[in-house]
């Protein structure tokens, strides 16, 4: 079951990263867009690092239903609210996402880093997960294929409650 939860959390993480540009565009400080979007397409110019922060909520139940508030006004899922999930088997996961990235004048992160803090509680999971994912241009990048997540990105930190940092086995709780 733990492997299944990790796969669900990773799928949500990847989906959250896709949502970053929408959040970025919606949280721009008025009057400052011209500092990173010279062609006014809604995306930062290539070579400009942008800091971002947002929160999200993912909730699910043992029946397979789920609810996801992406944190930017978009809602996805098989139900319309957390209240519509089976409360006896409800699990909720709160996400805090921080990043510093170059978007390369399009909606996708070209380089930088992404940090996720996930706290789950409920029927299926009461864990805490922390991820730091870095691009190959980041000095912390090692090139270790065991920690690659997609393309030129890899985990630098991957902690799970009770297990320690899985990327750096010398810091495992079980050692």
CSV table of C-alpha atoms in Angstrom, one decimal:
chain,number,residue,atom,x,y,z
A,1,UNK,CA,0.0,0.0,0.0
A,2,UNK,CA,2.9,2.4,0.7
A,3,UNK,CA,4.2,1.9,-2.8
A,4,UNK,CA,0.8,2.8,-4.2
A,5,UNK,CA,0.6,5.9,-2.0
A,6,UNK,CA,4.0,7.0,-3.2
A,7,UNK,CA,3.0,6.6,-6.8
A,8,UNK,CA,-0.2,8.6,-6.2
A,9,UNK,CA,1.9,11.4,-4.5
A,10,UNK,CA,4.3,11.4,-7.4
A,11,UNK,CA,1.5,11.6,-10.0
A,12,UNK,CA,0.0,14.5,-8.1
A,13,UNK,CA,3.4,16.2,-7.8
A,14,UNK,CA,4.0,16.0,-11.6
A,15,UNK,CA,0.5,17.3,-12.2
A,16,UNK,CA,1.1,20.2,-9.8
A,17,UNK,CA,4.2,21.1,-11.7
A,18,UNK,CA,2.2,21.4,-14.8
A,19,UNK,CA,-0.1,23.9,-13.0
A,20,UNK,CA,2.8,26.2,-12.0
A,21,UNK,CA,2.5,28.5,-15.0
A,22,UNK,CA,-1.2,29.2,-14.4
A,23,UNK,CA,-0.4,30.0,-10.7
A,24,UNK,CA,2.5,32.1,-11.8
A,25,UNK,CA,0.4,34.2,-14.1
A,26,UNK,CA,-2.3,34.6,-11.5
A,27,UNK,CA,0.0,35.7,-8.7
A,28,UNK,CA,2.1,38.4,-10.6
A,29,UNK,CA,2.6,41.6,-8.7
A,30,UNK,CA,0.9,44.4,-10.7
A,31,UNK,CA,3.4,46.6,-12.4
A,32,UNK,CA,6.2,44.1,-12.3
A,33,UNK,CA,5.2,41.8,-15.2
A,34,UNK,CA,7.4,43.8,-17.6
A,35,UNK,CA,10.4,42.7,-15.6
A,36,UNK,CA,10.1,39.1,-16.8
A,37,UNK,CA,7.6,39.0,-19.6
A,38,UNK,CA,8.7,41.4,-22.3
A,39,UNK,CA,6.5,40.0,-25.0
A,40,UNK,CA,3.4,39.9,-22.7
A,41,UNK,CA,2.6,36.2,-23.4
A,42,UNK,CA,2.1,35.4,-19.7
A,43,UNK,CA,5.4,33.5,-19.4
A,44,UNK,CA,8.8,34.6,-18.1
A,45,UNK,CA,11.4,35.5,-20.7
A,46,UNK,CA,14.2,32.9,-21.3
A,47,UNK,CA,17.0,33.5,-18.9
A,48,UNK,CA,14.9,35.1,-16.2
A,49,UNK,CA,14.6,33.1,-12.9
A,50,UNK,CA,11.2,33.5,-11.2
A,51,UNK,CA,10.4,32.6,-7.6
A,52,UNK,CA,7.0,31.0,-6.9
A,53,UNK,CA,4.9,29.7,-4.0
A,54,UNK,CA,1.5,28.1,-3.9
A,55,UNK,CA,-0.5,25.6,-1.9
A,56,UNK,CA,-2.8,22.8,-3.0
A,57,UNK,CA,-5.1,20.2,-1.5
A,58,UNK,CA,-5.5,16.6,-2.7
A,59,UNK,CA,-8.0,14.4,-1.0
A,60,UNK,CA,-9.2,10.8,-1.7
A,61,UNK,CA,-11.2,8.0,-0.1
A,62,UNK,CA,-11.1,4.2,-0.2
A,63,UNK,CA,-13.8,4.1,-2.9
A,64,UNK,CA,-11.4,5.6,-5.4
A,65,UNK,CA,-13.0,9.0,-5.5
A,66,UNK,CA,-10.7,12.1,-5.3
A,67,UNK,CA,-10.8,15.9,-5.1
A,68,UNK,CA,-8.0,18.2,-6.1
A,69,UNK,CA,-7.8,21.9,-5.4
A,70,UNK,CA,-4.8,23.1,-7.5
A,71,UNK,CA,-4.6,26.3,-5.5
A,72,UNK,CA,-5.2,28.6,-8.4
A,73,UNK,CA,-8.9,28.4,-8.7
A,74,UNK,CA,-9.0,25.1,-10.7
A,75,UNK,CA,-10.7,22.1,-9.1
A,76,UNK,CA,-10.4,18.6,-10.5
A,77,UNK,CA,-11.6,15.2,-9.4
A,78,UNK,CA,-14.4,12.7,-9.4
A,79,UNK,CA,-16.3,14.7,-6.7
A,80,UNK,CA,-17.1,18.4,-6.3
A,81,UNK,CA,-15.8,18.9,-2.8
A,82,UNK,CA,-14.0,17.2,0.1
A,83,UNK,CA,-17.4,16.9,1.8
A,84,UNK,CA,-18.5,14.6,-1.0
A,85,UNK,CA,-15.8,12.0,-0.2
A,86,UNK,CA,-16.5,9.1,2.2
A,87,UNK,CA,-15.6,10.7,5.5
A,88,UNK,CA,-14.9,7.4,7.2
A,89,UNK,CA,-12.1,6.6,4.7
A,90,UNK,CA,-11.0,10.2,3.9
A,91,UNK,CA,-7.3,11.0,3.5
A,92,UNK,CA,-6.2,14.6,2.8
A,93,UNK,CA,-2.8,15.8,1.6
A,94,UNK,CA,-1.8,19.5,1.9
A,95,UNK,CA,0.9,20.6,-0.5
A,96,UNK,CA,3.2,23.6,-0.2
A,97,UNK,CA,5.2,24.2,-3.4
A,98,UNK,CA,8.1,26.5,-3.8
A,99,UNK,CA,10.2,26.9,-6.9
A,100,UNK,CA,12.8,29.1,-8.6
A,101,UNK,CA,12.8,28.5,-12.3
A,102,UNK,CA,13.6,29.7,-15.8
A,103,UNK,CA,10.5,29.0,-18.0
A,104,UNK,CA,12.2,29.9,-21.3
A,105,UNK,CA,9.3,32.0,-22.5
A,106,UNK,CA,6.9,29.1,-22.4
A,107,UNK,CA,4.7,27.4,-19.8
A,108,UNK,CA,7.2,24.7,-18.8
A,109,UNK,CA,10.1,24.9,-16.4
A,110,UNK,CA,13.4,24.7,-18.3
A,111,UNK,CA,15.7,24.8,-15.3
A,112,UNK,CA,15.8,25.6,-11.6
A,113,UNK,CA,14.5,23.8,-8.6
A,114,UNK,CA,11.2,22.7,-7.2
A,115,UNK,CA,10.5,22.0,-3.5
A,116,UNK,CA,7.3,20.2,-2.3
A,117,UNK,CA,6.2,19.7,1.3
A,118,UNK,CA,3.3,17.3,1.6
A,119,UNK,CA,1.5,16.5,4.8
A,120,UNK,CA,-1.1,13.7,4.6
A,121,UNK,CA,-3.5,12.7,7.3
A,122,UNK,CA,-6.5,10.3,7.5
A,123,UNK,CA,-7.5,6.8,6.8
A,124,UNK,CA,-4.8,5.7,4.3
A,125,UNK,CA,-1.8,7.9,5.1
A,126,UNK,CA,-0.5,9.9,8.0
A,127,UNK,CA,2.9,10.7,6.4
A,128,UNK,CA,5.0,13.6,5.7
A,129,UNK,CA,7.0,13.9,2.4
A,130,UNK,CA,9.5,16.5,1.3
A,131,UNK,CA,11.0,16.7,-2.2
A,132,UNK,CA,13.7,18.9,-3.6
A,133,UNK,CA,14.0,18.4,-7.4
A,134,UNK,CA,16.9,20.1,-9.2
A,135,UNK,CA,17.7,20.6,-12.9
A,136,UNK,CA,21.1,19.6,-14.3
A,137,UNK,CA,22.1,23.3,-14.3
A,138,UNK,CA,21.8,23.4,-10.5
A,139,UNK,CA,25.1,22.8,-8.7
A,140,UNK,CA,23.4,20.2,-6.5
A,141,UNK,CA,22.7,18.0,-9.5
A,142,UNK,CA,24.6,14.7,-9.4
A,143,UNK,CA,23.5,12.9,-12.6
A,144,UNK,CA,22.7,9.8,-10.7
A,145,UNK,CA,20.2,7.9,-12.9
A,146,UNK,CA,18.6,6.3,-9.8
A,147,UNK,CA,17.2,9.6,-8.8
A,148,UNK,CA,16.2,11.0,-12.2
A,149,UNK,CA,12.6,12.0,-12.3
A,150,UNK,CA,12.1,13.2,-15.8
A,151,UNK,CA,14.6,14.5,-18.5
A,152,UNK,CA,17.4,16.5,-16.9
A,153,UNK,CA,15.7,16.7,-13.5
A,154,UNK,CA,16.5,14.6,-10.4
A,155,UNK,CA,15.6,14.3,-6.7
A,156,UNK,CA,18.2,16.0,-4.5
A,157,UNK,CA,16.0,15.3,-1.4
A,158,UNK,CA,13.3,12.7,-1.1
A,159,UNK,CA,12.2,12.2,2.5
A,160,UNK,CA,9.4,10.2,3.8
A,161,UNK,CA,8.2,9.9,7.4
A,162,UNK,CA,10.0,7.1,9.2
A,163,UNK,CA,12.4,6.5,6.4
A,164,UNK,CA,14.7,9.5,6.2
A,165,UNK,CA,16.3,10.9,3.0
A,166,UNK,CA,16.0,8.1,0.4
A,167,UNK,CA,18.4,9.9,-2.0
A,168,UNK,CA,21.1,9.9,0.6
A,169,UNK,CA,21.0,6.4,2.1
A,170,UNK,CA,23.6,7.3,4.7
A,171,UNK,CA,20.8,9.3,6.3
A,172,UNK,CA,18.1,6.6,6.3
A,173,UNK,CA,16.4,6.0,9.6
A,174,UNK,CA,16.9,2.3,9.4
A,175,UNK,CA,20.8,2.5,9.2
